[in-house]
mmCIF file of C-alpha atoms in Angstrom:
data_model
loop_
_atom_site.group_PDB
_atom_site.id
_atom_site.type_symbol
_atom_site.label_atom_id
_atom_site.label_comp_id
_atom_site.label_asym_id
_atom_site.label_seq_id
_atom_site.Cartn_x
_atom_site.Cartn_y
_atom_site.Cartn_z
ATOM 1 C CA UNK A 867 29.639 -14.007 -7.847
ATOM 2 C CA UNK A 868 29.817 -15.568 -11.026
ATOM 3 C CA UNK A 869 26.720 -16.196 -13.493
ATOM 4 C CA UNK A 870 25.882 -19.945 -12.526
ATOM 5 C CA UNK A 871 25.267 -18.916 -8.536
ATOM 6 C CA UNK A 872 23.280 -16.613 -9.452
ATOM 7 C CA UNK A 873 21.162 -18.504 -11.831
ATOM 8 C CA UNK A 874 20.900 -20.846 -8.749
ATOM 9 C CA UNK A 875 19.880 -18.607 -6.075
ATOM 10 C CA UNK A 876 17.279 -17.304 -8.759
ATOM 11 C CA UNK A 877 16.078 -20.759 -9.088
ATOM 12 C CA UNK A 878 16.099 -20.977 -5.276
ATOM 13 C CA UNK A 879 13.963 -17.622 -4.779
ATOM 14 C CA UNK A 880 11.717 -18.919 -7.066
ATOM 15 C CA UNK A 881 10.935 -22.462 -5.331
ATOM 16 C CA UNK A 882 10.710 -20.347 -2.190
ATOM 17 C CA UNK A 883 8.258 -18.336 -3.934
ATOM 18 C CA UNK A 884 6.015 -20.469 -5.263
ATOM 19 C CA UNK A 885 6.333 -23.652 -2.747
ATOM 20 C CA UNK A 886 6.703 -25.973 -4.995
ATOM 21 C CA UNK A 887 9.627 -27.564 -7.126
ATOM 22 C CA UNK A 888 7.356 -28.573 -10.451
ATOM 23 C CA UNK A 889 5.480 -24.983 -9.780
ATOM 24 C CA UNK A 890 9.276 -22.918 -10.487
ATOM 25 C CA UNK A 891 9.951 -25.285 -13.082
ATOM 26 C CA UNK A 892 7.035 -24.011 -14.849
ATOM 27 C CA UNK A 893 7.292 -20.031 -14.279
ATOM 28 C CA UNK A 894 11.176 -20.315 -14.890
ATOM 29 C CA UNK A 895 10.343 -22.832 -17.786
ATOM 30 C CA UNK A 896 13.017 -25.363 -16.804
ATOM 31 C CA UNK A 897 12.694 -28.878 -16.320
ATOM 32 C CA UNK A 898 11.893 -29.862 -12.856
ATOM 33 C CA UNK A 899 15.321 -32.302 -12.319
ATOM 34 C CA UNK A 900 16.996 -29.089 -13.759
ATOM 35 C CA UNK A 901 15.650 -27.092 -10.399
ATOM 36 C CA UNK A 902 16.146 -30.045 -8.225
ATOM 37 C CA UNK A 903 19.919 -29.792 -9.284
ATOM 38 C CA UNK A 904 20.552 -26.424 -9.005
ATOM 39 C CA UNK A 905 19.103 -26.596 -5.324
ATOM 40 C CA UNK A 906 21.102 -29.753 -4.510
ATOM 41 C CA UNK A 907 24.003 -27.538 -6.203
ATOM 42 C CA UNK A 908 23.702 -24.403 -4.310
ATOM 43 C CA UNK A 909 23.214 -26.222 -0.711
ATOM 44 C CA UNK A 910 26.444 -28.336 -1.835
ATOM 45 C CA UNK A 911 28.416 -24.743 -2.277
ATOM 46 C CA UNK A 912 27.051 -23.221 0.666
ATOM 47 C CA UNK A 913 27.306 -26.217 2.890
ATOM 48 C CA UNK A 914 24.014 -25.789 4.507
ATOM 49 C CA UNK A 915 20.448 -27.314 3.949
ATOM 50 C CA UNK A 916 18.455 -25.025 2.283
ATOM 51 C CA UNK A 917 15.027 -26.836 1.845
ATOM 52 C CA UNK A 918 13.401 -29.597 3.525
ATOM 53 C CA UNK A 919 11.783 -31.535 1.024
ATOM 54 C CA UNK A 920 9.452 -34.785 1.031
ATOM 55 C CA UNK A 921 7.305 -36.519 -1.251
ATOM 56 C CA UNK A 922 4.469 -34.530 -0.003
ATOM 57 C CA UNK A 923 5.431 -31.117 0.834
ATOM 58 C CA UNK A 924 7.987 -28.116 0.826
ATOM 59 C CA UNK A 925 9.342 -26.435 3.907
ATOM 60 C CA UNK A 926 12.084 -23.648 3.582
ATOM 61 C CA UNK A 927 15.405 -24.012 6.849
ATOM 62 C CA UNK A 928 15.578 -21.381 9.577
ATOM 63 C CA UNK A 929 19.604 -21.039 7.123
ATOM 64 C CA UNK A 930 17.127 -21.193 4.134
ATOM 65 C CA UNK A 931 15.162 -18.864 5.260
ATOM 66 C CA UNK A 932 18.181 -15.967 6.350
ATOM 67 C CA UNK A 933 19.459 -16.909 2.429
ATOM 68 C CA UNK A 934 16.179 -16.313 0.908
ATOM 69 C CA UNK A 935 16.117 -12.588 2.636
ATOM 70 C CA UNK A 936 19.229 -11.889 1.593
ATOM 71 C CA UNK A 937 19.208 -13.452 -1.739
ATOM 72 C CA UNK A 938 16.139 -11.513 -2.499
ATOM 73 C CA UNK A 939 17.846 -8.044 -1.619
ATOM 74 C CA UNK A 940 21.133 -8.595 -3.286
ATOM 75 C CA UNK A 941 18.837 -9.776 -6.776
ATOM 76 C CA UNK A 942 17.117 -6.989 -6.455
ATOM 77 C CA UNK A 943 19.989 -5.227 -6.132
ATOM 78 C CA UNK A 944 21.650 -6.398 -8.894
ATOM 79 C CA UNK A 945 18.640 -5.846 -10.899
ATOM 80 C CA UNK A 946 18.240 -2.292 -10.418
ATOM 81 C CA UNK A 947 21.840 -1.748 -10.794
ATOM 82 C CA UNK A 948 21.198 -3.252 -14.593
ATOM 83 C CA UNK A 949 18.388 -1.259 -15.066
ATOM 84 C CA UNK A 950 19.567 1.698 -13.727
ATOM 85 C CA UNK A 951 22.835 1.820 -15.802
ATOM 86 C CA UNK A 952 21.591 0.381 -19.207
ATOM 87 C CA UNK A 953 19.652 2.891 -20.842
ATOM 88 C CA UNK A 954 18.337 -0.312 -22.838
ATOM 89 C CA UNK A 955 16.434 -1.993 -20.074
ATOM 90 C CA UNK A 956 13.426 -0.649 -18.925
ATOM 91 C CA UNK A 957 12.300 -1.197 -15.358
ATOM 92 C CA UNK A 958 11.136 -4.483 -13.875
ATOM 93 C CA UNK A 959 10.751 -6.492 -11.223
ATOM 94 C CA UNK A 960 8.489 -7.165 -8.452
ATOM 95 C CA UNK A 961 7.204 -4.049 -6.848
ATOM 96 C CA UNK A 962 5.202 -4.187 -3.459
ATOM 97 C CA UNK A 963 2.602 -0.816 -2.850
ATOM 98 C CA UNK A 964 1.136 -0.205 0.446
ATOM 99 C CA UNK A 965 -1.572 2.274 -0.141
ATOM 100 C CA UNK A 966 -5.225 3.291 2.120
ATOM 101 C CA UNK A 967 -7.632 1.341 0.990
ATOM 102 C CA UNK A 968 -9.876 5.063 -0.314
ATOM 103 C CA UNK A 969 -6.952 5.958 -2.260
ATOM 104 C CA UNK A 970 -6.500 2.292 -3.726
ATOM 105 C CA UNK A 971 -10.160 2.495 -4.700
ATOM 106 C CA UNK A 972 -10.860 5.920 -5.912
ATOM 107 C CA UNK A 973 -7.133 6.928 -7.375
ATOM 108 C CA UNK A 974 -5.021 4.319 -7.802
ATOM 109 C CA UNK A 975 -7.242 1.153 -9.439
ATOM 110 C CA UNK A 976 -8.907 3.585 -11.757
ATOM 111 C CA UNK A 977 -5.617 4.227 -13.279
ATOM 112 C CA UNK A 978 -3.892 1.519 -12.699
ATOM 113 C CA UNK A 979 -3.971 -0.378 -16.932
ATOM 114 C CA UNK A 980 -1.981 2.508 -17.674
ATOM 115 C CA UNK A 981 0.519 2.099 -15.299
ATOM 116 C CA UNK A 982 1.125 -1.196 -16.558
ATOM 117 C CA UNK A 983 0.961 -0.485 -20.050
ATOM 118 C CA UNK A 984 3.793 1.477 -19.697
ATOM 119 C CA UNK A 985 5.836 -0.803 -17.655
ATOM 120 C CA UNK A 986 4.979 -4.224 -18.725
ATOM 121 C CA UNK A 987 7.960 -5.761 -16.921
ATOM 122 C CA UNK A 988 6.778 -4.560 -13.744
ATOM 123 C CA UNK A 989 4.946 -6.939 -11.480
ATOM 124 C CA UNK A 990 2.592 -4.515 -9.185
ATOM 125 C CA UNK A 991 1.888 -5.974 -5.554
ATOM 126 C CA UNK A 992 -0.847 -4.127 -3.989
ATOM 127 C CA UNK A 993 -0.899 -4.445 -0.518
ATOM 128 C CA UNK A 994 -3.830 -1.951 0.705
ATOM 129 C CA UNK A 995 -5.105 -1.570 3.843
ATOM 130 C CA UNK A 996 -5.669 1.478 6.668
ATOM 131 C CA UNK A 997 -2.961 0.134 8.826
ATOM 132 C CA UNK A 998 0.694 1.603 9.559
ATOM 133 C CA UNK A 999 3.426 -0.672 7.621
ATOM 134 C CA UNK A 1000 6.635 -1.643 8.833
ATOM 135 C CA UNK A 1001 8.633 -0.777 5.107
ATOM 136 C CA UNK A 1002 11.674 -3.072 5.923
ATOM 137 C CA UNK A 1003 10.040 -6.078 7.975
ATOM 138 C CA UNK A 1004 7.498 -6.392 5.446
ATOM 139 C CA UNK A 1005 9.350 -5.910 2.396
ATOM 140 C CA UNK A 1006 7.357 -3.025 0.964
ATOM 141 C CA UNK A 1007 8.941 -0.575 -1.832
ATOM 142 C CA UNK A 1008 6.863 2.064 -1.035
ATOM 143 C CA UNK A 1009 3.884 3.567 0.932
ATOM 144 C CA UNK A 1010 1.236 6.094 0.626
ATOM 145 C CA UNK A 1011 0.042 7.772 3.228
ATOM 146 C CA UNK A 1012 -2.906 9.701 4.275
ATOM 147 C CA UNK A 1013 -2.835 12.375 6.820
ATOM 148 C CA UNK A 1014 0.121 13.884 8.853
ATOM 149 C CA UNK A 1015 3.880 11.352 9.054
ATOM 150 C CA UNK A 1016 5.047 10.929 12.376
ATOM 151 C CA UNK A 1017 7.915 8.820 11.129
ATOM 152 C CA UNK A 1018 11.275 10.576 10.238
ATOM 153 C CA UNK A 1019 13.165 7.999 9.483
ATOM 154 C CA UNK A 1020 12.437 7.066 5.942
ATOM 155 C CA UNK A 1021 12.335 9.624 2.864
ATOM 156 C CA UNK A 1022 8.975 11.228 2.004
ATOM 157 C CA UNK A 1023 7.211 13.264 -0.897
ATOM 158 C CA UNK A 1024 4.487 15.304 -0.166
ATOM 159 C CA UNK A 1025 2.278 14.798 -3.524
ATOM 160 C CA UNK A 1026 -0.371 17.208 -2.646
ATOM 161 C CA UNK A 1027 -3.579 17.238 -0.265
ATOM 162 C CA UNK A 1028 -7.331 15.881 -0.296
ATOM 163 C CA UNK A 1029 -10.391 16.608 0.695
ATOM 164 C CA UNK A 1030 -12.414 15.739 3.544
ATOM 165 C CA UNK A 1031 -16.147 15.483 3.248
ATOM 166 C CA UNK A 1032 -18.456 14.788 5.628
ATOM 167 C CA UNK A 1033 -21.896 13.263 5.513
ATOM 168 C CA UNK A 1034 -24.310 10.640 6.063
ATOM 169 C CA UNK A 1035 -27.281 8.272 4.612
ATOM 170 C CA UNK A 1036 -30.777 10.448 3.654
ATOM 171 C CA UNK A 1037 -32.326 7.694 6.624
ATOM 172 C CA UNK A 1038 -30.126 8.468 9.247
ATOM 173 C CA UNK A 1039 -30.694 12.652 8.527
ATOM 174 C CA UNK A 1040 -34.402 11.952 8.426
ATOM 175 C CA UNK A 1041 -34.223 10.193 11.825
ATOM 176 C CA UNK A 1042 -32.113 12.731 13.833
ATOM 177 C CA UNK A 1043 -32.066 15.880 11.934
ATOM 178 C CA UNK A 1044 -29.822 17.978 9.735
ATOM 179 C CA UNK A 1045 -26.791 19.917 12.041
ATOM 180 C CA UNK A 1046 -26.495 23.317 10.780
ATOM 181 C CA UNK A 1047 -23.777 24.287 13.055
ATOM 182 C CA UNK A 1048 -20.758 22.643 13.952
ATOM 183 C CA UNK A 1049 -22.221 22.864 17.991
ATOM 184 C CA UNK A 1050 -25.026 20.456 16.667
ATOM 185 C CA UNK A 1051 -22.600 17.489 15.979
ATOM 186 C CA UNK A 1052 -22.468 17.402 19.688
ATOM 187 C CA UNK A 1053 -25.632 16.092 19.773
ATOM 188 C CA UNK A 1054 -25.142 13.743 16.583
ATOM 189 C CA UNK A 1055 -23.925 10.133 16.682
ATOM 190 C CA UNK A 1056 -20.790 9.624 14.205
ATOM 191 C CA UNK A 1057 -18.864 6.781 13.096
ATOM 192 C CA UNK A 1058 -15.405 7.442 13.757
ATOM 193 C CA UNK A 1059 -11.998 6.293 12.134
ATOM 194 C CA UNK A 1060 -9.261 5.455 14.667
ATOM 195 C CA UNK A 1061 -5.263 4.671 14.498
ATOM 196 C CA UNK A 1062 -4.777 1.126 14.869
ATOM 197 C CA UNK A 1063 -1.648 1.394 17.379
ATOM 198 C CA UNK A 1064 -2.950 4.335 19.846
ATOM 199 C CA UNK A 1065 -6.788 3.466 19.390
ATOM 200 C CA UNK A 1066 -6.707 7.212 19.567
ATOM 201 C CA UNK A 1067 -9.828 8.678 17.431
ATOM 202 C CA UNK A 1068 -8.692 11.029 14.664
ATOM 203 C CA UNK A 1069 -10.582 14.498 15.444
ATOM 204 C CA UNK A 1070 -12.990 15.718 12.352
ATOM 205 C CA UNK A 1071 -10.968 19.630 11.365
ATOM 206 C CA UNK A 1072 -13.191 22.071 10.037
ATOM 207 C CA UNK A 1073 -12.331 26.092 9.246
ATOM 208 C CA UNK A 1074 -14.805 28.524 11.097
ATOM 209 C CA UNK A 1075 -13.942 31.912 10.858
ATOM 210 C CA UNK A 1076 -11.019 31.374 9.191
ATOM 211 C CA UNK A 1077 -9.597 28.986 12.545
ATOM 212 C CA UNK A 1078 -9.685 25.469 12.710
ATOM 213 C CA UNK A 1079 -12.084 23.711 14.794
ATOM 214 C CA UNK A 1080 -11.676 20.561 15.695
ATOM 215 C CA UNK A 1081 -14.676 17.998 16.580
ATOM 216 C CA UNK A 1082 -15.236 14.203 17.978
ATOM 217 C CA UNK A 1083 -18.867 14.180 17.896
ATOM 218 C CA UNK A 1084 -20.441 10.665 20.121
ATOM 219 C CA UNK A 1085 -19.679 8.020 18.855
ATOM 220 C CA UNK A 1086 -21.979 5.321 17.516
ATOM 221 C CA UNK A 1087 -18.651 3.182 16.176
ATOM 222 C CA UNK A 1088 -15.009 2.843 15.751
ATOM 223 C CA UNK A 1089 -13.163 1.128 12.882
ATOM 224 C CA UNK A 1090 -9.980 0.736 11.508
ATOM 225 C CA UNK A 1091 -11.003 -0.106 8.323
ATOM 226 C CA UNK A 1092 -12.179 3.246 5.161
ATOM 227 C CA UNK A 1093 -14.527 0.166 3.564
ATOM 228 C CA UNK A 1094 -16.434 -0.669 7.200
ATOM 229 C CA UNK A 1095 -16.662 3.250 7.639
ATOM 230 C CA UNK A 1096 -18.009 3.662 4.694
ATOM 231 C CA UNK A 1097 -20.507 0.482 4.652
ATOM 232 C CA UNK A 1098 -21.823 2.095 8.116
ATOM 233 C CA UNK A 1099 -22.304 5.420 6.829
ATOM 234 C CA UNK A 1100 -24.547 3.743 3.682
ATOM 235 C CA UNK A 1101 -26.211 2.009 6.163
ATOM 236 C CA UNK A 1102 -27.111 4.989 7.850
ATOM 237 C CA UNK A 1103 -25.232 3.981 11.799
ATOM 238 C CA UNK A 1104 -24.337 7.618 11.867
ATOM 239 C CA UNK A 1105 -22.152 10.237 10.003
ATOM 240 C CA UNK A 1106 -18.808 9.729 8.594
ATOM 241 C CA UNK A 1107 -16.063 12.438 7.547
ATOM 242 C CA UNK A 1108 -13.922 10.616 4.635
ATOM 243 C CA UNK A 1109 -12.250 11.927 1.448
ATOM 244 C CA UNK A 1110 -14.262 13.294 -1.503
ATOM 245 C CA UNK A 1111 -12.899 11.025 -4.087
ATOM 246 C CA UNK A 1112 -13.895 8.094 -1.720
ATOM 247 C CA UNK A 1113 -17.689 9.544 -1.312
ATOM 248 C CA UNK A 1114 -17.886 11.356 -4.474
ATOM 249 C CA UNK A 1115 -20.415 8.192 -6.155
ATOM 250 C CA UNK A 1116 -22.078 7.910 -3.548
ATOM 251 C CA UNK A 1117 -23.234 11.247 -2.886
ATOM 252 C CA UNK A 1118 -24.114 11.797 -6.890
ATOM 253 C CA UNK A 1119 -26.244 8.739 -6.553
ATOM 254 C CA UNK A 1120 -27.981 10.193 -3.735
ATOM 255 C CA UNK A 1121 -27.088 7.249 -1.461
ATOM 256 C CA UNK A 1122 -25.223 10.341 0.935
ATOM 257 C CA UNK A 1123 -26.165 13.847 1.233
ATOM 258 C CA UNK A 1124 -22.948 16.104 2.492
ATOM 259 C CA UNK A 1125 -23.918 18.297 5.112
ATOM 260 C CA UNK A 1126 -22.176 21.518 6.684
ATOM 261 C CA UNK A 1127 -20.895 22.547 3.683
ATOM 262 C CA UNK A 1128 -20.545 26.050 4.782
ATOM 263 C CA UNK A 1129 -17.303 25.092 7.004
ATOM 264 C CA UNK A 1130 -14.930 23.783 4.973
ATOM 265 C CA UNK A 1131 -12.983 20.678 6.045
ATOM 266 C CA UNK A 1132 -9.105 20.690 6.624
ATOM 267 C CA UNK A 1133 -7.595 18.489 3.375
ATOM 268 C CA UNK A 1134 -5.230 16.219 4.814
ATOM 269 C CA UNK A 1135 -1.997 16.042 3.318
ATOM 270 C CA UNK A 1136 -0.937 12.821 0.618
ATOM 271 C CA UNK A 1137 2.753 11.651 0.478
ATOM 272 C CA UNK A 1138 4.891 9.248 -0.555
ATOM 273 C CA UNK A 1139 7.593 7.578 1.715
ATOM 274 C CA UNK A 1140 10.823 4.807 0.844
ATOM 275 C CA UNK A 1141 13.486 3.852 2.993
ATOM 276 C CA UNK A 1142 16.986 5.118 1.271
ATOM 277 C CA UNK A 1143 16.998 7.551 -1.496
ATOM 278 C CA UNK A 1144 20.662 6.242 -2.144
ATOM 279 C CA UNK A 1145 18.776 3.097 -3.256
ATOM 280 C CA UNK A 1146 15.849 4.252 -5.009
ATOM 281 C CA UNK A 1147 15.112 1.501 -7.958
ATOM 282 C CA UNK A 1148 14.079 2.572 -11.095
ATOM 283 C CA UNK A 1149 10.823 0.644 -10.494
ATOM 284 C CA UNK A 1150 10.134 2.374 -7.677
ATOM 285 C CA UNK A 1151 11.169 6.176 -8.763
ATOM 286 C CA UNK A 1152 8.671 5.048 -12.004
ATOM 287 C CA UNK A 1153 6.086 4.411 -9.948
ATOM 288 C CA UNK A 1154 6.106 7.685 -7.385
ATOM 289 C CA UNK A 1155 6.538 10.005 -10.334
ATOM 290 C CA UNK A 1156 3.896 8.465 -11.791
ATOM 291 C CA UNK A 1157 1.812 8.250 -9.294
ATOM 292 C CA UNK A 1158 2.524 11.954 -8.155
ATOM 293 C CA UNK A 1159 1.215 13.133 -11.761
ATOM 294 C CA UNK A 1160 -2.141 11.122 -11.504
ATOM 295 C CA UNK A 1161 -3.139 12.432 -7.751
ATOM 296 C CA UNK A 1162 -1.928 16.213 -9.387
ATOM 297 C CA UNK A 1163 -4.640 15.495 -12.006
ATOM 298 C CA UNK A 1164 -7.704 14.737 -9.361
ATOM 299 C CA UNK A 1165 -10.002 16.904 -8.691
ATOM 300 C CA UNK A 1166 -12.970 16.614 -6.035
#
């Protein structure tokens, strides 16, 4: 592939990207009749229409589309490769996160500025939310996940484990009581966390007597979501189990009181997963080893 096609397809991703021919011209800093050419130039040499274009709006082929995936992957490619071999370059590129949204919040925003301070030419895309990803379909680097992987088929690093605290609003303890045992959650309402494929609701683990006990008091709610569970907890709908960096504030401000903190929680494990080791990027090995030195340096 010689320099000038890929200059094109660049141009290409790019007016893909950002829907808009005058809108690549300006991140690229090109003229806009230079992008209009290499477009006209690159559907000329692949024979195919590329882009549908009026005077009014943008839309990308069903052949435009298939080139823009693969264009995408073999530029990244290429890109890595670069960086990967030239002890000159330092890593770049577009890197897509999927992270829960308590780990987001409590580990990785905090920290964030100094991820990016020491890899300017890194463009972070955070893509946080409590539901399972689909790595390849959705284009994601990497993902961190919370709690037990059921999924074999991509690589994973354990980075440690976290904390599970459980608690609830002072109004909700003054209404039904404090549970001093864990028999009394039965008669407690909670607000429960479940998995957004199998609706199943994850089970509350706590160690009595050295075994683990596990408990799914009634509940007064299900969500999908750490920010709803946590909103309903503050507003005092029941009690929530959640991880201590997550609930940390809010209990020093008083806003949650933990309770049954004589049977420690089970910590559920923290890892790291990417499809292929074989093509781990250099923006992507960056980020997990940095990443795996700031959740080594929490403490709850």
């Amino acid at each position: 592939m010689h320099a000038k096609m890929i200059e094109y397809i660049n141009i290409f991703l790019q007016v893909v990207e950002q829907g808009s021919f005058t809108k690549a011209a300006d991140v690229l800093q090109l003229h806009r009749p230079a992008v209009s050419k290499a477009i006209q130039q690159l559907e000329d040499d692949l024979g195919v229409k590329l882009i549908h274009r009026t005077t009014r709006k943008l839309s990308v082929t069903a052949e435009g589309d298939d080139f823009y995936q693969r264009s995408k992957h073999l530029l990244a490619e290429v890109n890595d490769m670069m960086a990967n071999f030239s002890p000159t370059l330092p890593p770049r590129g577009r890197l897509t996160l999927d992270m829960p949204l308590a780990l987001a919040h409590s580990i990785l925003i905090p920290h964030l500025a100094q991820f990016k301070a020491l890899y300017p030419d890194i463009e972070v895309v955070l893509v946080s939310s409590d539901k399972k990803t689909d790595l390849i379909s959705e284009g994601v680097d990497c993902v961190v996940r919370l709690g037990e992987l059921t999924d074999c088929s991509f690589i994973s690093r354990r980075l440690g484990d976290i904390r599970m605290v459980t608690c609830a609003a002072p109004s909700y303890l003054r209404k039904y009581g404090y549970p001093q045992t864990l028999a009394d959650l039965d008669a407690h309402q909670a607000i429960h966390f479940f998995s957004d494929h199998s609706r199943d609701v994850m089970a509350w683990k706590f160690i009595e007597n050295a075994e683990v006990v596990a408990k799914r008091p009634a509940s007064s709610l299900l969500v999908d979501n750490s920010d709803i569970l946590l909103s309903c907890g503050l507003a005092g709908l029941g009690i929530i189990q959640a991880t201590c960096h997550a609930l940390a504030p809010h209990i020093a401000s008083g806003a949650l009181e933990e309770i049954l903190t004589q049977y420690p929680s089970v910590p559920k494990p923290v890892s790291v997963m990417y499809p292929d080791r074989r093509h781990l990027s250099s923006k992507v090995r960056v980020f997990i080893d940095w990443f795996s030195e700031i959740f080594a340096r929490q403490r709850c």
